[in-house]
Short mmCIF file of C-alpha atoms and ligand atoms in Angstrom, two decimals:
data_model
loop_
_atom_site.label_atom_id
_atom_site.label_comp_id
_atom_site.label_asym_id
_atom_site.label_seq_id
_atom_site.Cartn_x
_atom_site.Cartn_y
_atom_site.Cartn_z
CA MET A 16 20.77 -18.01 14.21
CA THR A 17 23.28 -19.99 12.61
CA PRO A 18 25.09 -17.57 10.51
CA SER A 19 24.92 -18.96 6.75
CA PRO A 20 27.68 -19.56 4.55
CA LEU A 21 25.73 -18.09 2.05
CA LYS A 22 27.23 -14.69 3.14
CA SER A 23 30.45 -15.47 2.08
CA VAL A 24 29.15 -16.29 -1.64
CA LEU A 25 26.62 -12.97 -1.55
CA PRO A 26 26.35 -10.20 -0.04
CA ARG A 27 24.02 -9.57 2.24
CA ARG A 28 22.02 -7.19 0.58
CA ALA A 29 21.93 -9.54 -2.30
CA PHE A 30 18.74 -11.43 -0.77
CA LEU A 31 17.12 -8.47 0.22
CA LYS A 32 16.63 -7.03 -2.87
CA THR A 33 14.41 -9.83 -5.54
CA GLY A 34 16.16 -10.05 -8.75
CA ALA A 35 19.74 -8.82 -6.98
CA LEU A 36 20.44 -12.14 -7.21
CA SER A 37 19.26 -13.22 -10.36
CA ALA A 38 21.31 -10.12 -11.75
CA LEU A 39 24.10 -11.76 -9.99
CA MET A 40 23.84 -14.91 -11.40
CA LEU A 41 22.61 -14.39 -15.24
CA ALA A 42 26.13 -11.82 -14.81
CA GLY A 43 27.58 -15.35 -15.28
CA GLY A 44 26.81 -16.94 -12.78
CA LEU A 45 25.12 -19.50 -14.90
CA GLY A 46 27.51 -19.85 -17.45
CA ALA A 47 30.54 -20.74 -15.28
CA PRO A 48 31.31 -24.27 -16.86
CA GLY A 49 29.48 -27.75 -15.74
CA THR A 50 26.11 -25.56 -15.30
CA THR A 51 25.74 -25.72 -18.62
CA SER A 52 22.47 -26.77 -19.90
CA ALA A 53 19.00 -24.34 -19.59
CA LEU A 54 19.67 -20.40 -18.93
CA ALA A 55 16.11 -19.02 -18.64
CA ARG A 56 14.93 -15.55 -18.94
CA PRO A 57 12.30 -13.85 -18.25
CA GLN A 58 9.74 -12.34 -21.17
CA ASN A 59 8.87 -14.47 -24.21
CA LYS A 60 5.90 -12.84 -25.34
CA ARG A 61 6.52 -14.73 -28.69
CA ARG A 62 4.33 -17.79 -26.53
CA LYS A 63 1.48 -17.88 -23.94
CA PRO A 64 3.07 -19.53 -21.65
CA THR A 65 1.57 -23.36 -20.82
CA ASN A 66 0.73 -23.43 -16.97
CA VAL A 67 2.40 -26.01 -15.26
CA ILE A 68 1.42 -28.01 -12.23
CA PHE A 69 4.21 -30.93 -10.40
CA MET A 70 2.91 -33.35 -8.05
CA VAL A 71 5.71 -35.55 -5.52
CA SER A 72 4.49 -37.79 -3.36
CA ASP A 73 8.16 -37.35 -0.90
CA GLY A 74 9.75 -40.98 -0.86
CA MET A 75 7.11 -43.03 -2.89
CA SER A 76 8.32 -46.20 -3.30
CA ALA A 77 7.29 -48.32 -6.06
CA GLY A 78 5.32 -51.18 -3.66
CA THR A 79 3.46 -47.28 -1.75
CA LEU A 80 1.80 -46.64 -4.74
CA THR A 81 1.01 -49.98 -5.33
CA MET A 82 -0.59 -50.76 -2.15
CA ALA A 83 -2.19 -47.79 -2.42
CA ASP A 84 -4.44 -48.48 -5.47
CA GLN A 85 -5.25 -51.79 -4.25
CA PHE A 86 -6.58 -50.52 -0.96
CA LYS A 87 -8.79 -47.67 -2.70
CA VAL A 88 -10.23 -51.18 -5.20
CA TRP A 89 -10.25 -53.29 -2.53
CA ARG A 90 -12.90 -50.15 -0.27
CA GLU A 91 -14.44 -48.74 -2.76
CA GLY A 92 -13.58 -50.41 -5.70
CA LYS A 93 -11.89 -47.57 -7.78
CA ALA A 94 -8.88 -47.61 -8.74
CA SER A 95 -6.55 -44.70 -8.16
CA HIS A 96 -6.31 -40.98 -9.82
CA TRP A 97 -2.53 -42.43 -10.40
CA ARG A 98 -2.81 -45.64 -12.01
CA MET A 99 -6.02 -44.01 -14.08
CA ALA A 100 -4.26 -41.32 -15.89
CA TYR A 101 -1.54 -44.31 -16.88
CA GLU A 102 -4.35 -45.68 -18.54
CA ARG A 103 -5.00 -42.42 -20.92
CA ALA A 104 -3.04 -42.85 -23.94
CA SER A 105 -2.01 -39.07 -23.92
CA ALA A 106 0.21 -39.56 -21.10
CA GLY A 107 3.46 -39.39 -21.50
CA CYS A 108 5.71 -41.78 -18.53
CA GLY A 109 8.44 -43.78 -18.22
CA LEU A 110 10.91 -44.27 -15.43
CA MET A 111 13.29 -41.42 -13.57
CA ASP A 112 16.74 -41.18 -12.40
CA MET A 113 17.07 -39.06 -9.54
CA SER A 114 21.14 -39.35 -8.36
CA SER A 115 21.97 -36.61 -7.27
CA ARG A 116 25.72 -35.27 -7.27
CA SER A 117 26.59 -36.37 -3.63
CA SER A 118 25.00 -39.59 -4.39
CA ILE A 119 22.79 -42.02 -6.02
CA VAL A 120 20.54 -41.81 -2.82
CA THR A 121 18.55 -38.70 -2.92
CA ASP A 122 17.63 -36.65 -0.11
CA SER A 123 14.70 -34.55 -0.71
CA ALA A 124 16.55 -31.06 -0.99
CA ALA A 125 18.75 -32.49 -3.87
CA ALA A 126 15.76 -34.06 -5.60
CA SER A 127 13.74 -30.95 -5.33
CA SER A 128 15.70 -29.05 -6.67
CA SER A 129 17.36 -30.86 -9.97
CA TRP A 130 14.11 -30.70 -10.72
CA GLY A 131 13.70 -26.83 -9.34
CA CYS A 132 17.17 -25.43 -11.51
CA GLY A 133 17.98 -28.63 -13.73
CA HIS A 134 21.69 -29.63 -12.06
CA ARG A 135 22.77 -31.74 -9.81
CA VAL A 136 23.02 -30.35 -6.36
CA ASN A 137 24.75 -32.10 -3.40
CA ASN A 138 22.06 -34.24 -0.37
CA GLY A 139 21.39 -31.53 1.79
CA SER A 140 21.25 -28.14 -0.82
CA ILE A 141 19.10 -25.81 -2.24
CA ASN A 142 19.86 -24.89 -6.15
CA MET A 143 23.56 -24.67 -5.15
CA SER A 144 26.76 -25.66 -6.31
CA PRO A 145 29.12 -27.83 -4.75
CA GLU A 146 31.16 -25.00 -5.11
CA GLY A 147 28.90 -22.28 -3.54
CA ARG A 148 26.94 -20.95 -6.61
CA PRO A 149 23.32 -20.51 -6.65
CA HIS A 150 21.26 -21.62 -9.81
CA GLU A 151 17.80 -19.80 -10.73
CA PRO A 152 15.66 -21.79 -9.49
CA ILE A 153 12.01 -21.83 -11.44
CA LEU A 154 10.14 -20.47 -9.17
CA HIS A 155 11.61 -17.24 -9.12
CA LEU A 156 12.55 -17.42 -12.92
CA ALA A 157 8.88 -17.79 -13.29
CA LYS A 158 7.45 -14.65 -10.95
CA GLN A 159 9.96 -12.56 -12.76
CA ALA A 160 8.61 -13.16 -16.11
CA GLY A 161 5.44 -12.42 -14.50
CA ARG A 162 3.80 -16.32 -13.82
CA LYS A 163 2.49 -17.14 -10.75
CA THR A 164 3.70 -18.93 -8.38
CA GLY A 165 2.40 -21.26 -5.13
CA LEU A 166 3.67 -24.25 -3.09
CA VAL A 167 1.63 -26.42 -1.21
CA THR A 168 2.61 -28.82 0.71
CA THR A 169 1.88 -30.89 3.99
CA ALA A 170 5.34 -30.69 5.74
CA LYS A 171 6.60 -27.56 6.80
CA ILE A 172 6.20 -25.05 3.58
CA THR A 173 9.61 -24.44 4.30
CA HIS A 174 11.00 -28.15 4.10
CA ALA A 175 13.48 -29.21 1.76
CA THR A 176 10.79 -30.40 -1.29
CA PRO A 177 8.82 -26.67 -1.83
CA ALA A 178 12.34 -24.34 -1.47
CA GLY A 179 14.01 -26.99 -4.06
CA PHE A 180 11.26 -25.19 -6.49
CA ALA A 181 12.60 -21.43 -4.57
CA ALA A 182 15.29 -20.85 -2.48
CA ASN A 183 19.08 -20.74 -2.88
CA LEU A 184 20.92 -22.07 0.76
CA PRO A 185 23.76 -24.61 0.99
CA ASP A 186 22.07 -26.10 3.84
CA ARG A 187 18.11 -26.94 4.22
CA GLY A 188 18.03 -27.11 7.80
CA GLU A 189 18.16 -23.03 7.06
CA GLU A 190 14.83 -22.75 7.49
CA VAL A 191 14.33 -19.16 8.56
CA LEU A 192 16.34 -18.15 5.52
CA ILE A 193 14.15 -19.78 3.42
CA ALA A 194 10.98 -18.31 4.62
CA ASP A 195 12.85 -15.26 4.47
CA GLN A 196 13.88 -16.55 0.89
CA TYR A 197 10.23 -16.78 0.15
CA LEU A 198 8.81 -13.26 1.08
CA GLU A 199 11.60 -11.30 -0.70
CA ARG A 200 10.87 -13.33 -3.94
CA GLN A 201 7.04 -12.60 -3.21
CA TYR A 202 5.63 -16.04 -4.26
CA ASP A 203 2.35 -16.14 -4.48
CA VAL A 204 0.66 -18.73 -2.97
CA LEU A 205 1.95 -20.67 -0.18
CA LEU A 206 -0.31 -23.31 1.77
CA GLY A 207 0.98 -25.44 4.65
CA GLY A 208 2.62 -26.01 7.88
CA GLY A 209 5.69 -24.27 9.61
CA VAL A 210 4.18 -21.45 10.97
CA GLU A 211 7.35 -21.17 13.84
CA PHE A 212 9.83 -20.26 10.79
CA PHE A 213 7.32 -16.62 10.66
CA CYS A 214 7.02 -15.33 14.21
CA PRO A 215 8.76 -13.67 16.48
CA GLY A 216 8.26 -16.00 18.88
CA HIS A 217 10.28 -18.25 17.27
CA ARG A 218 12.82 -16.67 15.11
CA ALA A 219 16.23 -15.75 17.04
CA ASP A 220 15.89 -12.19 15.15
CA GLY A 221 12.23 -11.43 15.90
CA ARG A 222 10.94 -10.54 13.10
CA ASP A 223 7.48 -11.20 12.01
CA LEU A 224 6.95 -12.87 8.95
CA VAL A 225 2.96 -12.83 8.95
CA ALA A 226 3.40 -9.06 9.60
CA GLU A 227 5.47 -8.71 6.26
CA PHE A 228 3.54 -11.02 3.77
CA THR A 229 -0.13 -9.68 5.27
CA ALA A 230 1.68 -5.79 4.54
CA GLY A 231 2.92 -6.98 1.39
CA GLY A 232 -0.35 -8.16 0.06
CA HIS A 233 -0.88 -11.63 1.09
CA ARG A 234 -3.53 -13.04 2.28
CA VAL A 235 -2.85 -14.51 5.66
CA VAL A 236 -4.41 -17.81 6.87
CA ARG A 237 -4.64 -20.17 9.71
CA ASP A 238 -7.38 -23.25 9.43
CA ALA A 239 -8.70 -24.96 7.52
CA ALA A 240 -12.25 -22.63 7.78
CA ALA A 241 -10.20 -19.26 6.95
CA LEU A 242 -9.08 -20.69 3.96
CA LYS A 243 -12.79 -21.67 2.77
CA ALA A 244 -13.82 -18.48 3.08
CA LEU A 245 -11.32 -16.68 1.37
CA PRO A 246 -13.20 -14.66 -1.41
CA ASP A 247 -12.48 -15.40 -4.56
CA ASN A 248 -10.79 -12.57 -5.51
CA ALA A 249 -7.47 -13.54 -2.70
CA ASP A 250 -4.67 -14.30 -5.11
CA ARG A 251 -1.82 -13.98 -3.52
CA VAL A 252 -2.11 -16.61 -0.17
CA LEU A 253 -0.35 -17.13 2.76
CA GLY A 254 -1.57 -20.14 4.75
CA LEU A 255 0.07 -21.86 7.57
CA PHE A 256 -1.30 -24.27 9.26
CA SER A 257 0.50 -26.02 12.21
CA GLU A 258 3.31 -25.51 13.59
CA ASN A 259 5.70 -27.81 11.91
CA HIS A 260 4.25 -30.51 9.67
CA LEU A 261 1.01 -31.17 9.58
CA PRO A 262 -0.95 -33.91 10.72
CA PHE A 263 -0.44 -37.91 9.45
CA GLU A 264 -3.46 -37.47 7.06
CA VAL A 265 -5.04 -41.43 8.63
CA ASP A 266 -4.72 -39.13 12.40
CA ARG A 267 -6.70 -36.21 10.69
CA LEU A 268 -9.39 -38.58 9.47
CA ASN A 269 -9.56 -39.46 12.49
CA ASP A 270 -10.31 -36.61 14.92
CA PRO A 271 -12.32 -33.51 14.43
CA LEU A 272 -10.41 -30.94 15.74
CA LEU A 273 -7.58 -31.73 13.52
CA ARG A 274 -10.02 -31.81 10.89
CA GLU A 275 -11.46 -28.36 12.02
CA GLN A 276 -7.43 -26.46 12.05
CA VAL A 277 -5.91 -28.25 8.89
CA PRO A 278 -7.16 -28.59 5.41
CA SER A 279 -6.39 -31.55 3.07
CA LEU A 280 -4.33 -31.85 1.01
CA ALA A 281 -7.39 -31.62 -1.77
CA GLU A 282 -8.65 -28.53 -0.46
CA MET A 283 -5.40 -26.98 -0.82
CA THR A 284 -4.36 -27.94 -4.41
CA SER A 285 -8.37 -26.65 -4.83
CA ARG A 286 -7.64 -23.08 -3.53
CA ALA A 287 -4.50 -23.57 -4.92
CA LEU A 288 -5.34 -23.35 -7.86
CA LYS A 289 -8.11 -20.67 -8.37
CA ALA A 290 -5.64 -17.77 -6.75
CA LEU A 291 -3.26 -18.94 -9.28
CA SER A 292 -5.31 -18.97 -12.76
CA ARG A 293 -7.10 -15.74 -11.72
CA GLU A 294 -5.69 -13.53 -14.27
CA GLY A 295 -5.01 -16.09 -17.07
CA GLU A 296 -1.58 -15.41 -16.91
CA GLY A 297 0.04 -18.61 -16.36
CA PHE A 298 1.16 -20.11 -12.95
CA ILE A 299 3.68 -23.03 -11.58
CA VAL A 300 2.92 -24.32 -8.41
CA GLN A 301 4.72 -27.39 -6.78
CA ILE A 302 2.10 -30.03 -4.78
CA GLU A 303 3.76 -32.05 -2.14
CA GLY A 304 2.12 -34.93 -0.43
CA ALA A 305 5.65 -35.11 1.93
CA ARG A 306 4.11 -37.16 5.07
CA VAL A 307 4.13 -40.15 2.63
CA ASP A 308 8.17 -40.46 3.61
CA HIS A 309 7.56 -39.76 7.07
CA ALA A 310 5.32 -42.59 7.08
CA ALA A 311 7.69 -44.77 5.38
CA HIS A 312 10.61 -43.94 7.48
CA ASN A 313 8.40 -44.69 10.72
CA ASN A 314 7.42 -48.21 8.49
CA ASP A 315 4.01 -47.22 9.07
CA ALA A 316 1.49 -48.62 7.07
CA ALA A 317 -1.30 -47.34 7.88
CA GLY A 318 0.47 -43.70 8.02
CA LEU A 319 1.77 -44.01 4.36
CA LEU A 320 -1.17 -44.86 2.48
CA TYR A 321 -3.88 -42.53 3.72
CA ASP A 322 -1.70 -40.29 2.90
CA GLN A 323 -0.56 -41.70 -0.26
CA LEU A 324 -4.33 -41.98 -0.94
CA ALA A 325 -4.80 -37.68 0.09
CA PHE A 326 -2.15 -37.08 -2.36
CA ASP A 327 -3.89 -39.27 -5.04
CA ASP A 328 -7.29 -37.35 -4.39
CA ALA A 329 -5.14 -33.83 -4.62
CA ILE A 330 -4.42 -35.48 -8.40
CA ALA A 331 -8.34 -36.33 -9.17
CA VAL A 332 -8.31 -32.19 -8.66
CA ALA A 333 -4.92 -31.49 -10.56
CA LEU A 334 -6.12 -33.98 -13.50
CA GLU A 335 -10.04 -31.84 -13.14
CA PHE A 336 -8.33 -28.66 -13.85
CA GLN A 337 -6.16 -29.58 -16.46
CA GLU A 338 -9.23 -30.85 -18.35
CA ARG A 339 -11.02 -27.55 -17.86
CA ASN A 340 -7.68 -25.79 -19.05
CA PRO A 341 -5.37 -28.10 -20.81
CA ASP A 342 -3.56 -25.64 -22.07
CA THR A 343 -1.82 -27.07 -18.41
CA LEU A 344 1.26 -29.20 -18.11
CA VAL A 345 0.62 -31.68 -14.90
CA ILE A 346 3.54 -33.92 -14.07
CA ILE A 347 3.18 -36.42 -11.39
CA THR A 348 6.18 -38.14 -9.60
CA THR A 349 7.93 -38.47 -6.77
CA ASP A 350 11.55 -37.85 -5.28
CA HIS A 351 13.05 -41.30 -4.76
CA GLY A 352 12.24 -44.76 -2.93
CA ASN A 353 11.49 -45.08 1.33
CA ALA A 354 12.23 -48.05 2.63
CA ASN A 355 10.62 -50.29 -0.77
CA PRO A 356 7.25 -51.45 1.40
CA GLY A 357 5.11 -54.34 0.15
CA ILE A 358 2.98 -56.67 0.27
CA ASN A 359 4.78 -59.85 1.08
CA ALA A 360 2.12 -62.67 0.39
CA ALA A 361 2.24 -66.43 1.66
CA GLY A 362 -0.42 -68.13 -0.91
CA GLY A 363 -3.70 -67.69 -0.98
CA ASP A 364 -5.87 -65.47 -3.25
CA ASP A 365 -7.64 -62.90 -0.79
CA GLY A 366 -7.17 -60.13 -2.56
CA GLY A 367 -5.86 -58.11 -0.31
CA GLU A 368 -8.18 -59.00 2.50
CA LYS A 369 -6.21 -59.76 5.25
CA THR A 370 -3.63 -56.29 4.45
CA PHE A 371 -6.36 -54.06 3.76
CA ALA A 372 -9.48 -54.92 6.70
CA HIS A 373 -5.97 -54.03 9.24
CA ILE A 374 -5.24 -51.31 7.47
CA GLN A 375 -9.17 -49.99 7.89
CA ARG A 376 -8.73 -51.03 11.53
CA PHE A 377 -5.74 -48.50 12.54
CA THR A 378 -6.66 -45.29 13.67
CA GLY A 379 -3.32 -43.26 13.52
CA SER A 380 -0.07 -43.51 13.28
CA TYR A 381 2.64 -44.96 15.31
CA GLY A 382 2.55 -41.92 17.10
CA ARG A 383 -0.84 -41.92 18.62
CA LEU A 384 0.05 -45.18 19.92
CA GLY A 385 1.44 -43.06 23.31
CA LEU A 386 4.41 -45.95 24.03
CA THR A 387 6.62 -45.41 26.80
CA LYS A 388 9.46 -47.17 28.19
CA GLU A 389 7.79 -47.42 31.48
CA MET A 390 4.43 -49.34 29.34
CA THR A 391 3.80 -53.29 30.67
CA PRO A 392 3.55 -55.49 28.12
CA ASN A 393 -0.74 -55.32 28.97
CA GLU A 394 -0.51 -51.62 28.21
CA ILE A 395 1.05 -51.81 25.32
CA ARG A 396 -0.85 -54.57 24.14
CA SER A 397 -3.94 -52.79 25.11
CA ARG A 398 -2.95 -49.94 23.18
CA PHE A 399 -2.57 -51.21 20.27
CA ALA A 400 -6.03 -52.95 20.46
CA GLU A 401 -7.26 -49.52 20.80
CA ILE A 402 -5.41 -47.90 18.23
CA LEU A 403 -4.81 -50.45 16.19
CA GLY A 404 -7.18 -52.92 16.33
CA ILE A 405 -4.58 -55.42 16.80
CA ASP A 406 -4.47 -58.32 18.95
CA LEU A 407 -0.77 -58.79 19.82
CA SER A 408 1.01 -61.78 21.11
CA ARG A 409 2.63 -61.30 24.47
CA ALA A 410 6.17 -62.70 23.26
CA HIS A 411 5.28 -59.26 20.29
CA ALA A 412 4.29 -57.44 23.26
CA ASN A 413 7.53 -58.42 25.40
CA LEU A 414 10.34 -57.43 22.18
CA LEU A 415 8.71 -53.81 22.51
CA GLN A 416 8.30 -53.64 25.97
CA ALA A 417 12.56 -54.38 25.26
CA SER A 418 13.46 -52.26 22.37
CA LEU A 419 11.49 -49.97 24.59
CA GLY A 420 14.19 -49.65 26.81
CA GLY A 421 17.13 -49.61 24.65
CA GLU A 422 17.21 -53.17 23.66
CA ARG A 423 18.94 -52.99 20.12
CA ALA A 424 18.33 -57.79 18.76
CA MET A 425 17.00 -56.76 14.86
CA PRO A 426 20.41 -58.23 12.70
CA TYR A 427 20.05 -55.29 10.95
CA ARG A 428 20.91 -52.28 12.48
CA ARG A 429 18.75 -50.24 10.94
CA MET A 430 15.79 -51.68 11.64
CA ASN A 431 16.49 -51.89 15.34
CA GLN A 432 14.80 -47.64 16.33
CA LEU A 433 11.47 -48.65 17.90
CA ASN A 434 9.51 -47.52 15.26
CA SER A 435 11.33 -50.31 12.77
CA VAL A 436 9.96 -53.05 15.11
CA ILE A 437 6.65 -51.90 15.52
CA GLY A 438 6.29 -51.82 11.61
CA GLN A 439 7.64 -55.64 11.21
CA VAL A 440 6.12 -56.98 14.67
CA LEU A 441 2.74 -56.02 13.00
CA ALA A 442 3.79 -56.69 9.45
CA ASN A 443 2.64 -59.90 11.02
CA HIS A 444 -0.68 -59.09 10.84
CA THR A 445 -0.95 -57.14 8.11
CA GLU A 446 1.38 -58.56 5.77
CA ILE A 447 3.64 -55.97 4.69
CA GLY A 448 7.40 -55.38 5.19
CA TRP A 449 10.25 -53.64 5.32
CA VAL A 450 13.40 -53.57 3.48
CA GLY A 451 15.38 -50.52 5.85
CA ARG A 452 13.85 -47.42 7.21
CA SER A 453 15.46 -44.96 4.82
CA HIS A 454 15.75 -43.30 1.16
CA THR A 455 16.46 -45.82 -1.95
CA SER A 456 18.67 -45.24 -4.90
CA ASP A 457 15.47 -46.69 -7.32
CA TYR A 458 14.29 -45.56 -9.79
CA VAL A 459 10.96 -43.71 -9.83
CA GLN A 460 7.73 -43.27 -11.53
CA LEU A 461 6.96 -40.08 -13.25
CA LEU A 462 3.54 -39.28 -15.26
CA ALA A 463 2.55 -36.33 -17.27
CA LEU A 464 -0.32 -35.00 -18.83
CA GLY A 465 -0.69 -31.91 -21.24
CA PRO A 466 1.29 -29.67 -23.49
CA GLY A 467 5.34 -30.89 -23.01
CA SER A 468 4.51 -34.33 -21.22
CA GLU A 469 4.79 -35.44 -24.59
CA LYS A 470 8.62 -35.15 -24.75
CA ILE A 471 8.34 -37.72 -21.20
CA ARG A 472 8.99 -40.94 -22.25
CA GLY A 473 11.60 -43.65 -21.43
CA PHE A 474 14.70 -43.69 -19.41
CA ASN A 475 14.45 -40.18 -18.59
CA ARG A 476 17.43 -38.09 -15.76
CA ASN A 477 15.64 -35.45 -12.90
CA THR A 478 17.57 -32.96 -14.84
CA ASP A 479 15.22 -33.44 -17.94
CA LEU A 480 12.00 -31.49 -16.25
CA PHE A 481 13.67 -28.35 -15.68
CA PRO A 482 13.87 -27.58 -19.17
CA ILE A 483 10.69 -28.81 -19.73
CA MET A 484 9.15 -26.93 -17.78
CA ALA A 485 10.82 -23.38 -18.36
CA ARG A 486 9.91 -24.20 -21.93
CA ALA A 487 5.86 -24.83 -21.02
CA LEU A 488 6.21 -21.08 -19.05
CA ALA A 489 7.77 -19.36 -21.77
CA LEU A 490 11.22 -18.71 -20.32
CA GLN A 491 13.42 -18.47 -22.91
CA ILE A 492 16.21 -21.15 -22.66
CA ALA A 493 19.15 -20.14 -23.85
CA GLY A 494 22.09 -22.17 -24.75
ZN1 ZN B 511 12.19 -37.13 -0.46
#
């Protein structure tokens, strides 16, 4: 295992004992210059805590939200739950600047940390100052104050966005250590992928975290049926449904075996809320639609839109919970744009027919095409016909074959990667264009409902959300 730079910051034992990190930070770490805004301490008995449901569609550009809504209207005659929430008079909404400490283009680790601890940190780090000082993340503070805590994601549960609410590490890549911190801090509900960081076969240290979670009182489930079959009183759950990330929703929907193995984000959200709310002491959960970001990196429109709609289904679950439990703050947002896709219409008034009829026929993400550099143009054409229902021109098949062979002919260097070439070829059919294949600096969508949402108006800074959540959870804010 790569040694963690944290060992130079804290004695190893500090990480093995829940609370030791916090004690160290309360002793002075958080009071240092540049870390002033919000110090949260456990247990303020004067106020009843509010539940916090924090929903993040990772890497969701404004065009992604728009196209998913329009796709849903085209297909079902109904607007997305996210858009309908905007129409509620009580909704707090605005734009948010997601800059990190090191860049106007954030990564997911710094973005989630800015919400999770109220400080901007450098890209790649998780709740750690550039000098190596840890900032307490909100889940750990909430846990120490007696609230229930949860993370739900379609990525590995140890990925940057969930970790940004729960862990402290200089490097987001240290996912074994992130899993260790989840265990040490005893978070109640963890649902997602990433079995590899919990099992002895994959870990250099041979630890079996699944066994350790079980010994600590968590029920461990490994497929959708087991999640569904959990008894009503199961309120501490570790659900690991894939070795790595969960599959793209378009692949899950089109594969009965994957549907048996992997629950939808809405199903995970529903079960998490049931577990976390059982005893009524207040909770915080982060729910992430993680693979919207990955599909955007891939310039894969069906991957993107089906995952965004799966996230929207999870929003419906959260809003329905909020209606039954009005003492719940729901925040819905994204951490950064990615590739900024959009429908570039050439004119006409077809109501999106051309784009969405194509998307509707796509039965897999780009990975399902199974393209290899040995394929002939005809073989490439038949894969596109089979998986995407696209009649690829011979010229485009030749272009893809050249790209598979390593040719880099696109004028914009970032668009030379195979997936981007596929995205550009498909744009001739779907009209969905992409500006690149990376995160963008865009200000992001922010919407909130419930107590505390009145503070979210107009233009917001990413670090504004931490004190709002800490107050909702009745964590005492000093200073
Ligand atoms: Zn992200």
